[in-house]
Amino acid sequence: IGERREKKIPAMDFKIEKGYPIPAVRSKYPFAQMDIGDSFEVADSKGITAAQAAYHYAARSKTKFISRSSAGKTRIWRVG
């Protein structure tokens, strides 16, 4: 009891490289181009996915979005 065992982690060799550009962030939704009051519509089958993407984009970019579903479509607005 009370005996500590240290985990031995195997050493890994990494090759550090310079000069590789970071790829641009791609998004299937136009969040970055939207101004406050702008909106876009997606089919209701993609509505939850688009709303989740808006939530995650908003958390990273300090913006706000809301979504509403009606008549088989989901609309997402930028509100902040």
PDB file of N, CA, C and O in Angstrom:
ATOM      1  N   ILE A   1       0.853  -1.180   0.000  1.00  0.00           N
ATOM      2  CA  ILE A   1       0.000   0.000   0.000  1.00  0.00           C
ATOM      3  C   ILE A   1       0.893   1.235   0.000  1.00  0.00           C
ATOM      4  O   ILE A   1       1.894   1.291   0.697  1.00  0.00           O
ATOM      5  N   GLY A   2       0.506   2.251  -0.742  1.00  0.00           N
ATOM      6  CA  GLY A   2       1.257   3.487  -0.763  1.00  0.00           C
ATOM      7  C   GLY A   2       2.492   3.450  -1.651  1.00  0.00           C
ATOM      8  O   GLY A   2       3.242   4.401  -1.696  1.00  0.00           O
ATOM      9  N   GLU A   3       2.709   2.356  -2.339  1.00  0.00           N
ATOM     10  CA  GLU A   3       3.884   2.254  -3.203  1.00  0.00           C
ATOM     11  C   GLU A   3       3.553   2.872  -4.558  1.00  0.00           C
ATOM     12  O   GLU A   3       2.539   2.567  -5.161  1.00  0.00           O
ATOM     13  N   ARG A   4       4.390   3.776  -5.005  1.00  0.00           N
ATOM     14  CA  ARG A   4       4.167   4.441  -6.292  1.00  0.00           C
ATOM     15  C   ARG A   4       4.953   3.741  -7.380  1.00  0.00           C
ATOM     16  O   ARG A   4       6.103   3.404  -7.201  1.00  0.00           O
ATOM     17  N   ARG A   5       4.299   3.552  -8.467  1.00  0.00           N
ATOM     18  CA  ARG A   5       4.967   2.979  -9.635  1.00  0.00           C
ATOM     19  C   ARG A   5       4.958   4.024 -10.734  1.00  0.00           C
ATOM     20  O   ARG A   5       3.941   4.632 -11.018  1.00  0.00           O
ATOM     21  N   GLU A   6       6.073   4.235 -11.325  1.00  0.00           N
ATOM     22  CA  GLU A   6       6.159   5.186 -12.421  1.00  0.00           C
ATOM     23  C   GLU A   6       5.949   4.452 -13.734  1.00  0.00           C
ATOM     24  O   GLU A   6       6.500   3.385 -13.942  1.00  0.00           O
ATOM     25  N   LYS A   7       5.131   5.062 -14.572  1.00  0.00           N
ATOM     26  CA  LYS A   7       4.942   4.500 -15.902  1.00  0.00           C
ATOM     27  C   LYS A   7       6.093   4.957 -16.776  1.00  0.00           C
ATOM     28  O   LYS A   7       6.437   6.131 -16.808  1.00  0.00           O
ATOM     29  N   LYS A   8       6.677   4.031 -17.444  1.00  0.00           N
ATOM     30  CA  LYS A   8       7.746   4.383 -18.365  1.00  0.00           C
ATOM     31  C   LYS A   8       7.147   4.573 -19.750  1.00  0.00           C
ATOM     32  O   LYS A   8       6.509   3.672 -20.290  1.00  0.00           O
ATOM     33  N   ILE A   9       7.323   5.742 -20.257  1.00  0.00           N
ATOM     34  CA  ILE A   9       6.817   6.069 -21.584  1.00  0.00           C
ATOM     35  C   ILE A   9       7.979   5.945 -22.558  1.00  0.00           C
ATOM     36  O   ILE A   9       9.031   6.541 -22.351  1.00  0.00           O
ATOM     37  N   PRO A  10       7.784   5.156 -23.611  1.00  0.00           N
ATOM     38  CA  PRO A  10       8.891   4.981 -24.557  1.00  0.00           C
ATOM     39  C   PRO A  10       9.228   6.300 -25.250  1.00  0.00           C
ATOM     40  O   PRO A  10       8.355   7.095 -25.559  1.00  0.00           O
ATOM     41  N   ALA A  11      10.498   6.531 -25.440  1.00  0.00           N
ATOM     42  CA  ALA A  11      10.945   7.741 -26.135  1.00  0.00           C
ATOM     43  C   ALA A  11      10.531   7.657 -27.598  1.00  0.00           C
ATOM     44  O   ALA A  11      10.629   6.601 -28.214  1.00  0.00           O
ATOM     45  N   MET A  12      10.055   8.775 -28.122  1.00  0.00           N
ATOM     46  CA  MET A  12       9.656   8.818 -29.527  1.00  0.00           C
ATOM     47  C   MET A  12      10.545   9.823 -30.235  1.00  0.00           C
ATOM     48  O   MET A  12      10.855  10.881 -29.696  1.00  0.00           O
ATOM     49  N   ASP A  13      10.941   9.472 -31.408  1.00  0.00           N
ATOM     50  CA  ASP A  13      11.752  10.383 -32.194  1.00  0.00           C
ATOM     51  C   ASP A  13      10.857  11.120 -33.178  1.00  0.00           C
ATOM     52  O   ASP A  13      10.091  10.508 -33.923  1.00  0.00           O
ATOM     53  N   PHE A  14      10.930  12.430 -33.126  1.00  0.00           N
ATOM     54  CA  PHE A  14      10.168  13.266 -34.046  1.00  0.00           C
ATOM     55  C   PHE A  14      11.147  14.079 -34.871  1.00  0.00           C
ATOM     56  O   PHE A  14      12.137  14.585 -34.359  1.00  0.00           O
ATOM     57  N   LYS A  15      10.830  14.210 -36.136  1.00  0.00           N
ATOM     58  CA  LYS A  15      11.630  15.049 -37.008  1.00  0.00           C
ATOM     59  C   LYS A  15      10.935  16.409 -37.072  1.00  0.00           C
ATOM     60  O   LYS A  15       9.787  16.508 -37.514  1.00  0.00           O
ATOM     61  N   ILE A  16      11.592  17.450 -36.583  1.00  0.00           N
ATOM     62  CA  ILE A  16      11.021  18.791 -36.611  1.00  0.00           C
ATOM     63  C   ILE A  16      11.340  19.406 -37.955  1.00  0.00           C
ATOM     64  O   ILE A  16      12.496  19.426 -38.396  1.00  0.00           O
ATOM     65  N   GLU A  17      10.293  19.914 -38.606  1.00  0.00           N
ATOM     66  CA  GLU A  17      10.448  20.459 -39.950  1.00  0.00           C
ATOM     67  C   GLU A  17       9.948  21.894 -39.996  1.00  0.00           C
ATOM     68  O   GLU A  17       9.017  22.259 -39.296  1.00  0.00           O
ATOM     69  N   LYS A  18      10.548  22.679 -40.837  1.00  0.00           N
ATOM     70  CA  LYS A  18      10.166  24.080 -41.014  1.00  0.00           C
ATOM     71  C   LYS A  18       9.680  24.297 -42.439  1.00  0.00           C
ATOM     72  O   LYS A  18      10.009  23.549 -43.334  1.00  0.00           O
ATOM     73  N   GLY A  19       8.878  25.353 -42.617  1.00  0.00           N
ATOM     74  CA  GLY A  19       8.484  25.753 -43.957  1.00  0.00           C
ATOM     75  C   GLY A  19       7.214  25.112 -44.484  1.00  0.00           C
ATOM     76  O   GLY A  19       6.902  25.270 -45.655  1.00  0.00           O
ATOM     77  N   TYR A  20       6.482  24.381 -43.653  1.00  0.00           N
ATOM     78  CA  TYR A  20       5.222  23.802 -44.106  1.00  0.00           C
ATOM     79  C   TYR A  20       4.091  24.764 -43.777  1.00  0.00           C
ATOM     80  O   TYR A  20       3.850  25.060 -42.606  1.00  0.00           O
ATOM     81  N   PRO A  21       3.377  25.282 -44.783  1.00  0.00           N
ATOM     82  CA  PRO A  21       2.284  26.215 -44.501  1.00  0.00           C
ATOM     83  C   PRO A  21       1.101  25.495 -43.850  1.00  0.00           C
ATOM     84  O   PRO A  21       0.848  24.320 -44.106  1.00  0.00           O
ATOM     85  N   ILE A  22       0.402  26.213 -42.989  1.00  0.00           N
ATOM     86  CA  ILE A  22      -0.796  25.665 -42.354  1.00  0.00           C
ATOM     87  C   ILE A  22      -1.939  25.744 -43.357  1.00  0.00           C
ATOM     88  O   ILE A  22      -2.189  26.815 -43.937  1.00  0.00           O
ATOM     89  N   PRO A  23      -2.653  24.645 -43.598  1.00  0.00           N
ATOM     90  CA  PRO A  23      -3.766  24.676 -44.552  1.00  0.00           C
ATOM     91  C   PRO A  23      -4.868  25.630 -44.090  1.00  0.00           C
ATOM     92  O   PRO A  23      -5.106  25.787 -42.896  1.00  0.00           O
ATOM     93  N   ALA A  24      -5.527  26.252 -45.045  1.00  0.00           N
ATOM     94  CA  ALA A  24      -6.639  27.146 -44.726  1.00  0.00           C
ATOM     95  C   ALA A  24      -7.791  26.338 -44.131  1.00  0.00           C
ATOM     96  O   ALA A  24      -8.000  25.179 -44.486  1.00  0.00           O
ATOM     97  N   VAL A  25      -8.527  26.966 -43.246  1.00  0.00           N
ATOM     98  CA  VAL A  25      -9.686  26.317 -42.632  1.00  0.00           C
ATOM     99  C   VAL A  25     -10.818  26.310 -43.650  1.00  0.00           C
ATOM    100  O   VAL A  25     -11.135  27.334 -44.251  1.00  0.00           O
ATOM    101  N   ARG A  26     -11.401  25.148 -43.829  1.00  0.00           N
ATOM    102  CA  ARG A  26     -12.514  25.028 -44.768  1.00  0.00           C
ATOM    103  C   ARG A  26     -13.805  24.870 -43.977  1.00  0.00           C
ATOM    104  O   ARG A  26     -13.830  24.242 -42.927  1.00  0.00           O
ATOM    105  N   SER A  27     -14.867  25.433 -44.493  1.00  0.00           N
ATOM    106  CA  SER A  27     -16.168  25.279 -43.865  1.00  0.00           C
ATOM    107  C   SER A  27     -17.213  25.136 -44.956  1.00  0.00           C
ATOM    108  O   SER A  27     -17.157  25.835 -45.969  1.00  0.00           O
ATOM    109  N   LYS A  28     -18.140  24.247 -44.736  1.00  0.00           N
ATOM    110  CA  LYS A  28     -19.211  24.111 -45.720  1.00  0.00           C
ATOM    111  C   LYS A  28     -20.282  25.168 -45.514  1.00  0.00           C
ATOM    112  O   LYS A  28     -21.151  25.352 -46.343  1.00  0.00           O
ATOM    113  N   TYR A  29     -20.210  25.891 -44.391  1.00  0.00           N
ATOM    114  CA  TYR A  29     -21.188  26.923 -44.072  1.00  0.00           C
ATOM    115  C   TYR A  29     -20.519  28.297 -44.114  1.00  0.00           C
ATOM    116  O   TYR A  29     -19.339  28.426 -43.797  1.00  0.00           O
ATOM    117  N   PRO A  30     -21.257  29.351 -44.468  1.00  0.00           N
ATOM    118  CA  PRO A  30     -20.647  30.675 -44.696  1.00  0.00           C
ATOM    119  C   PRO A  30     -20.532  31.550 -43.444  1.00  0.00           C
ATOM    120  O   PRO A  30     -20.680  32.770 -43.519  1.00  0.00           O
ATOM    121  N   PHE A  31     -20.254  30.967 -42.278  1.00  0.00           N
ATOM    122  CA  PHE A  31     -20.243  31.745 -41.039  1.00  0.00           C
ATOM    123  C   PHE A  31     -19.289  32.932 -41.098  1.00  0.00           C
ATOM    124  O   PHE A  31     -19.616  34.018 -40.637  1.00  0.00           O
ATOM    125  N   ALA A  32     -18.098  32.746 -41.628  1.00  0.00           N
ATOM    126  CA  ALA A  32     -17.086  33.801 -41.633  1.00  0.00           C
ATOM    127  C   ALA A  32     -17.488  34.988 -42.515  1.00  0.00           C
ATOM    128  O   ALA A  32     -17.042  36.111 -42.271  1.00  0.00           O
ATOM    129  N   GLN A  33     -18.325  34.769 -43.508  1.00  0.00           N
ATOM    130  CA  GLN A  33     -18.723  35.849 -44.409  1.00  0.00           C
ATOM    131  C   GLN A  33     -19.985  36.570 -43.945  1.00  0.00           C
ATOM    132  O   GLN A  33     -20.385  37.563 -44.538  1.00  0.00           O
ATOM    133  N   MET A  34     -20.610  36.085 -42.886  1.00  0.00           N
ATOM    134  CA  MET A  34     -21.895  36.643 -42.467  1.00  0.00           C
ATOM    135  C   MET A  34     -21.735  37.867 -41.576  1.00  0.00           C
ATOM    136  O   MET A  34     -20.868  37.916 -40.717  1.00  0.00           O
ATOM    137  N   ASP A  35     -22.606  38.851 -41.810  1.00  0.00           N
ATOM    138  CA  ASP A  35     -22.723  40.016 -40.940  1.00  0.00           C
ATOM    139  C   ASP A  35     -23.943  39.810 -40.036  1.00  0.00           C
ATOM    140  O   ASP A  35     -24.796  38.945 -40.312  1.00  0.00           O
ATOM    141  N   ILE A  36     -24.052  40.608 -38.993  1.00  0.00           N
ATOM    142  CA  ILE A  36     -25.200  40.512 -38.099  1.00  0.00           C
ATOM    143  C   ILE A  36     -26.471  40.752 -38.907  1.00  0.00           C
ATOM    144  O   ILE A  36     -26.555  41.682 -39.701  1.00  0.00           O
ATOM    145  N   GLY A  37     -27.452  39.873 -38.741  1.00  0.00           N
ATOM    146  CA  GLY A  37     -28.715  39.951 -39.470  1.00  0.00           C
ATOM    147  C   GLY A  37     -28.760  39.050 -40.696  1.00  0.00           C
ATOM    148  O   GLY A  37     -29.838  38.774 -41.215  1.00  0.00           O
ATOM    149  N   ASP A  38     -27.615  38.578 -41.188  1.00  0.00           N
ATOM    150  CA  ASP A  38     -27.579  37.667 -42.334  1.00  0.00           C
ATOM    151  C   ASP A  38     -28.041  36.276 -41.899  1.00  0.00           C
ATOM    152  O   ASP A  38     -27.892  35.889 -40.745  1.00  0.00           O
ATOM    153  N   SER A  39     -28.586  35.530 -42.854  1.00  0.00           N
ATOM    154  CA  SER A  39     -29.016  34.158 -42.565  1.00  0.00           C
ATOM    155  C   SER A  39     -28.833  33.294 -43.795  1.00  0.00           C
ATOM    156  O   SER A  39     -28.644  33.792 -44.900  1.00  0.00           O
ATOM    157  N   PHE A  40     -28.896  31.992 -43.571  1.00  0.00           N
ATOM    158  CA  PHE A  40     -28.907  31.046 -44.687  1.00  0.00           C
ATOM    159  C   PHE A  40     -29.794  29.881 -44.290  1.00  0.00           C
ATOM    160  O   PHE A  40     -30.107  29.671 -43.132  1.00  0.00           O
ATOM    161  N   GLU A  41     -30.224  29.121 -45.299  1.00  0.00           N
ATOM    162  CA  GLU A  41     -31.183  28.043 -45.099  1.00  0.00           C
ATOM    163  C   GLU A  41     -30.575  26.712 -45.536  1.00  0.00           C
ATOM    164  O   GLU A  41     -29.847  26.655 -46.524  1.00  0.00           O
ATOM    165  N   VAL A  42     -30.877  25.661 -44.787  1.00  0.00           N
ATOM    166  CA  VAL A  42     -30.465  24.304 -45.154  1.00  0.00           C
ATOM    167  C   VAL A  42     -31.673  23.394 -45.025  1.00  0.00           C
ATOM    168  O   VAL A  42     -32.640  23.721 -44.335  1.00  0.00           O
ATOM    169  N   ALA A  43     -31.621  22.247 -45.689  1.00  0.00           N
ATOM    170  CA  ALA A  43     -32.684  21.260 -45.561  1.00  0.00           C
ATOM    171  C   ALA A  43     -32.764  20.812 -44.106  1.00  0.00           C
ATOM    172  O   ALA A  43     -31.752  20.748 -43.407  1.00  0.00           O
ATOM    173  N   ASP A  44     -33.953  20.511 -43.641  1.00  0.00           N
ATOM    174  CA  ASP A  44     -34.142  20.145 -42.237  1.00  0.00           C
ATOM    175  C   ASP A  44     -33.309  18.925 -41.841  1.00  0.00           C
ATOM    176  O   ASP A  44     -32.880  18.807 -40.706  1.00  0.00           O
ATOM    177  N   SER A  45     -33.024  18.035 -42.793  1.00  0.00           N
ATOM    178  CA  SER A  45     -32.210  16.859 -42.483  1.00  0.00           C
ATOM    179  C   SER A  45     -30.781  17.242 -42.116  1.00  0.00           C
ATOM    180  O   SER A  45     -30.084  16.495 -41.437  1.00  0.00           O
ATOM    181  N   LYS A  46     -30.319  18.413 -42.557  1.00  0.00           N
ATOM    182  CA  LYS A  46     -28.974  18.917 -42.235  1.00  0.00           C
ATOM    183  C   LYS A  46     -29.018  20.004 -41.161  1.00  0.00           C
ATOM    184  O   LYS A  46     -27.990  20.558 -40.803  1.00  0.00           O
ATOM    185  N   GLY A  47     -30.195  20.307 -40.655  1.00  0.00           N
ATOM    186  CA  GLY A  47     -30.369  21.416 -39.725  1.00  0.00           C
ATOM    187  C   GLY A  47     -29.613  21.255 -38.428  1.00  0.00           C
ATOM    188  O   GLY A  47     -28.976  22.199 -37.951  1.00  0.00           O
ATOM    189  N   ILE A  48     -29.655  20.074 -37.832  1.00  0.00           N
ATOM    190  CA  ILE A  48     -28.963  19.855 -36.560  1.00  0.00           C
ATOM    191  C   ILE A  48     -27.456  19.980 -36.760  1.00  0.00           C
ATOM    192  O   ILE A  48     -26.752  20.616 -35.971  1.00  0.00           O
ATOM    193  N   THR A  49     -26.952  19.412 -37.849  1.00  0.00           N
ATOM    194  CA  THR A  49     -25.518  19.498 -38.145  1.00  0.00           C
ATOM    195  C   THR A  49     -25.097  20.949 -38.337  1.00  0.00           C
ATOM    196  O   THR A  49     -24.065  21.388 -37.808  1.00  0.00           O
ATOM    197  N   ALA A  50     -25.878  21.724 -39.077  1.00  0.00           N
ATOM    198  CA  ALA A  50     -25.548  23.127 -39.321  1.00  0.00           C
ATOM    199  C   ALA A  50     -25.629  23.937 -38.025  1.00  0.00           C
ATOM    200  O   ALA A  50     -24.780  24.798 -37.772  1.00  0.00           O
ATOM    201  N   ALA A  51     -26.624  23.661 -37.192  1.00  0.00           N
ATOM    202  CA  ALA A  51     -26.760  24.368 -35.921  1.00  0.00           C
ATOM    203  C   ALA A  51     -25.586  24.055 -34.987  1.00  0.00           C
ATOM    204  O   ALA A  51     -25.068  24.945 -34.306  1.00  0.00           O
ATOM    205  N   GLN A  52     -25.151  22.812 -34.970  1.00  0.00           N
ATOM    206  CA  GLN A  52     -23.985  22.443 -34.152  1.00  0.00           C
ATOM    207  C   GLN A  52     -22.724  23.122 -34.679  1.00  0.00           C
ATOM    208  O   GLN A  52     -21.899  23.604 -33.899  1.00  0.00           O
ATOM    209  N   ALA A  53     -22.578  23.179 -35.983  1.00  0.00           N
ATOM    210  CA  ALA A  53     -21.424  23.848 -36.584  1.00  0.00           C
ATOM    211  C   ALA A  53     -21.443  25.335 -36.219  1.00  0.00           C
ATOM    212  O   ALA A  53     -20.396  25.916 -35.913  1.00  0.00           O
ATOM    213  N   ALA A  54     -22.619  25.960 -36.241  1.00  0.00           N
ATOM    214  CA  ALA A  54     -22.742  27.370 -35.864  1.00  0.00           C
ATOM    215  C   ALA A  54     -22.349  27.574 -34.405  1.00  0.00           C
ATOM    216  O   ALA A  54     -21.643  28.524 -34.061  1.00  0.00           O
ATOM    217  N   TYR A  55     -22.781  26.673 -33.543  1.00  0.00           N
ATOM    218  CA  TYR A  55     -22.439  26.749 -32.115  1.00  0.00           C
ATOM    219  C   TYR A  55     -20.925  26.694 -31.918  1.00  0.00           C
ATOM    220  O   TYR A  55     -20.349  27.509 -31.191  1.00  0.00           O
ATOM    221  N   HIS A  56     -20.266  25.761 -32.573  1.00  0.00           N
ATOM    222  CA  HIS A  56     -18.818  25.612 -32.423  1.00  0.00           C
ATOM    223  C   HIS A  56     -18.057  26.786 -33.052  1.00  0.00           C
ATOM    224  O   HIS A  56     -17.075  27.257 -32.489  1.00  0.00           O
ATOM    225  N   TYR A  57     -18.533  27.252 -34.197  1.00  0.00           N
ATOM    226  CA  TYR A  57     -17.902  28.418 -34.822  1.00  0.00           C
ATOM    227  C   TYR A  57     -18.037  29.633 -33.906  1.00  0.00           C
ATOM    228  O   TYR A  57     -17.080  30.387 -33.703  1.00  0.00           O
ATOM    229  N   ALA A  58     -19.219  29.823 -33.330  1.00  0.00           N
ATOM    230  CA  ALA A  58     -19.464  30.960 -32.439  1.00  0.00           C
ATOM    231  C   ALA A  58     -18.549  30.915 -31.218  1.00  0.00           C
ATOM    232  O   ALA A  58     -18.033  31.945 -30.785  1.00  0.00           O
ATOM    233  N   ALA A  59     -18.327  29.739 -30.674  1.00  0.00           N
ATOM    234  CA  ALA A  59     -17.468  29.606 -29.495  1.00  0.00           C
ATOM    235  C   ALA A  59     -16.031  29.998 -29.815  1.00  0.00           C
ATOM    236  O   ALA A  59     -15.345  30.612 -28.988  1.00  0.00           O
ATOM    237  N   ARG A  60     -15.570  29.683 -31.005  1.00  0.00           N
ATOM    238  CA  ARG A  60     -14.188  30.004 -31.394  1.00  0.00           C
ATOM    239  C   ARG A  60     -14.026  31.459 -31.817  1.00  0.00           C
ATOM    240  O   ARG A  60     -12.965  32.044 -31.653  1.00  0.00           O
ATOM    241  N   SER A  61     -15.075  32.043 -32.378  1.00  0.00           N
ATOM    242  CA  SER A  61     -14.940  33.363 -32.993  1.00  0.00           C
ATOM    243  C   SER A  61     -15.635  34.473 -32.213  1.00  0.00           C
ATOM    244  O   SER A  61     -15.639  35.618 -32.659  1.00  0.00           O
ATOM    245  N   LYS A  62     -16.226  34.149 -31.079  1.00  0.00           N
ATOM    246  CA  LYS A  62     -16.928  35.123 -30.247  1.00  0.00           C
ATOM    247  C   LYS A  62     -18.058  35.825 -31.011  1.00  0.00           C
ATOM    248  O   LYS A  62     -18.244  37.036 -30.922  1.00  0.00           O
ATOM    249  N   THR A  63     -18.790  35.051 -31.805  1.00  0.00           N
ATOM    250  CA  THR A  63     -19.988  35.536 -32.489  1.00  0.00           C
ATOM    251  C   THR A  63     -21.170  34.769 -31.930  1.00  0.00           C
ATOM    252  O   THR A  63     -21.002  33.870 -31.104  1.00  0.00           O
ATOM    253  N   LYS A  64     -22.389  35.109 -32.374  1.00  0.00           N
ATOM    254  CA  LYS A  64     -23.585  34.412 -31.904  1.00  0.00           C
ATOM    255  C   LYS A  64     -24.488  34.089 -33.086  1.00  0.00           C
ATOM    256  O   LYS A  64     -24.615  34.891 -34.014  1.00  0.00           O
ATOM    257  N   PHE A  65     -25.096  32.911 -33.025  1.00  0.00           N
ATOM    258  CA  PHE A  65     -26.025  32.461 -34.053  1.00  0.00           C
ATOM    259  C   PHE A  65     -27.247  31.866 -33.384  1.00  0.00           C
ATOM    260  O   PHE A  65     -27.167  31.360 -32.267  1.00  0.00           O
ATOM    261  N   ILE A  66     -28.388  31.913 -34.080  1.00  0.00           N
ATOM    262  CA  ILE A  66     -29.565  31.169 -33.655  1.00  0.00           C
ATOM    263  C   ILE A  66     -30.092  30.404 -34.858  1.00  0.00           C
ATOM    264  O   ILE A  66     -29.832  30.782 -36.008  1.00  0.00           O
ATOM    265  N   SER A  67     -30.828  29.339 -34.589  1.00  0.00           N
ATOM    266  CA  SER A  67     -31.416  28.562 -35.685  1.00  0.00           C
ATOM    267  C   SER A  67     -32.869  28.283 -35.366  1.00  0.00           C
ATOM    268  O   SER A  67     -33.251  28.135 -34.198  1.00  0.00           O
ATOM    269  N   ARG A  68     -33.668  28.214 -36.407  1.00  0.00           N
ATOM    270  CA  ARG A  68     -35.084  27.876 -36.286  1.00  0.00           C
ATOM    271  C   ARG A  68     -35.472  26.971 -37.448  1.00  0.00           C
ATOM    272  O   ARG A  68     -35.044  27.195 -38.586  1.00  0.00           O
ATOM    273  N   SER A  69     -36.286  25.963 -37.140  1.00  0.00           N
ATOM    274  CA  SER A  69     -36.780  25.042 -38.171  1.00  0.00           C
ATOM    275  C   SER A  69     -38.243  25.312 -38.438  1.00  0.00           C
ATOM    276  O   SER A  69     -39.031  25.544 -37.511  1.00  0.00           O
ATOM    277  N   SER A  70     -38.610  25.262 -39.725  1.00  0.00           N
ATOM    278  CA  SER A  70     -39.990  25.462 -40.124  1.00  0.00           C
ATOM    279  C   SER A  70     -40.171  24.940 -41.541  1.00  0.00           C
ATOM    280  O   SER A  70     -39.309  25.164 -42.405  1.00  0.00           O
ATOM    281  N   ALA A  71     -41.259  24.265 -41.772  1.00  0.00           N
ATOM    282  CA  ALA A  71     -41.646  23.794 -43.112  1.00  0.00           C
ATOM    283  C   ALA A  71     -40.536  22.995 -43.793  1.00  0.00           C
ATOM    284  O   ALA A  71     -40.255  23.167 -44.971  1.00  0.00           O
ATOM    285  N   GLY A  72     -39.864  22.121 -43.036  1.00  0.00           N
ATOM    286  CA  GLY A  72     -38.863  21.245 -43.620  1.00  0.00           C
ATOM    287  C   GLY A  72     -37.514  21.894 -43.888  1.00  0.00           C
ATOM    288  O   GLY A  72     -36.661  21.305 -44.541  1.00  0.00           O
ATOM    289  N   LYS A  73     -37.320  23.116 -43.426  1.00  0.00           N
ATOM    290  CA  LYS A  73     -36.054  23.835 -43.616  1.00  0.00           C
ATOM    291  C   LYS A  73     -35.572  24.362 -42.271  1.00  0.00           C
ATOM    292  O   LYS A  73     -36.349  24.590 -41.364  1.00  0.00           O
ATOM    293  N   THR A  74     -34.274  24.549 -42.155  1.00  0.00           N
ATOM    294  CA  THR A  74     -33.686  25.184 -40.979  1.00  0.00           C
ATOM    295  C   THR A  74     -32.957  26.428 -41.448  1.00  0.00           C
ATOM    296  O   THR A  74     -32.197  26.383 -42.407  1.00  0.00           O
ATOM    297  N   ARG A  75     -33.217  27.541 -40.769  1.00  0.00           N
ATOM    298  CA  ARG A  75     -32.556  28.811 -41.104  1.00  0.00           C
ATOM    299  C   ARG A  75     -31.665  29.189 -39.930  1.00  0.00           C
ATOM    300  O   ARG A  75     -32.054  29.065 -38.769  1.00  0.00           O
ATOM    301  N   ILE A  76     -30.455  29.652 -40.242  1.00  0.00           N
ATOM    302  CA  ILE A  76     -29.496  30.063 -39.228  1.00  0.00           C
ATOM    303  C   ILE A  76     -29.163  31.521 -39.444  1.00  0.00           C
ATOM    304  O   ILE A  76     -28.794  31.921 -40.553  1.00  0.00           O
ATOM    305  N   TRP A  77     -29.316  32.320 -38.371  1.00  0.00           N
ATOM    306  CA  TRP A  77     -29.047  33.753 -38.405  1.00  0.00           C
ATOM    307  C   TRP A  77     -27.811  34.066 -37.560  1.00  0.00           C
ATOM    308  O   TRP A  77     -27.620  33.490 -36.499  1.00  0.00           O
ATOM    309  N   ARG A  78     -27.040  35.047 -38.028  1.00  0.00           N
ATOM    310  CA  ARG A  78     -25.998  35.606 -37.166  1.00  0.00           C
ATOM    311  C   ARG A  78     -26.647  36.758 -36.394  1.00  0.00           C
ATOM    312  O   ARG A  78     -27.224  37.666 -36.991  1.00  0.00           O
ATOM    313  N   VAL A  79     -26.552  36.698 -35.070  1.00  0.00           N
ATOM    314  CA  VAL A  79     -27.208  37.712 -34.238  1.00  0.00           C
ATOM    315  C   VAL A  79     -26.215  38.489 -33.365  1.00  0.00           C
ATOM    316  O   VAL A  79     -26.623  39.374 -32.614  1.00  0.00           O
ATOM    317  N   GLY A  80     -24.971  38.168 -33.441  1.00  0.00           N
ATOM    318  CA  GLY A  80     -24.011  38.900 -32.613  1.00  0.00           C
ATOM    319  C   GLY A  80     -22.602  38.640 -33.052  1.00  0.00           C
ATOM    320  O   GLY A  80     -22.313  37.863 -33.902  1.00  0.00           O
TER     321      GLY A  80
END
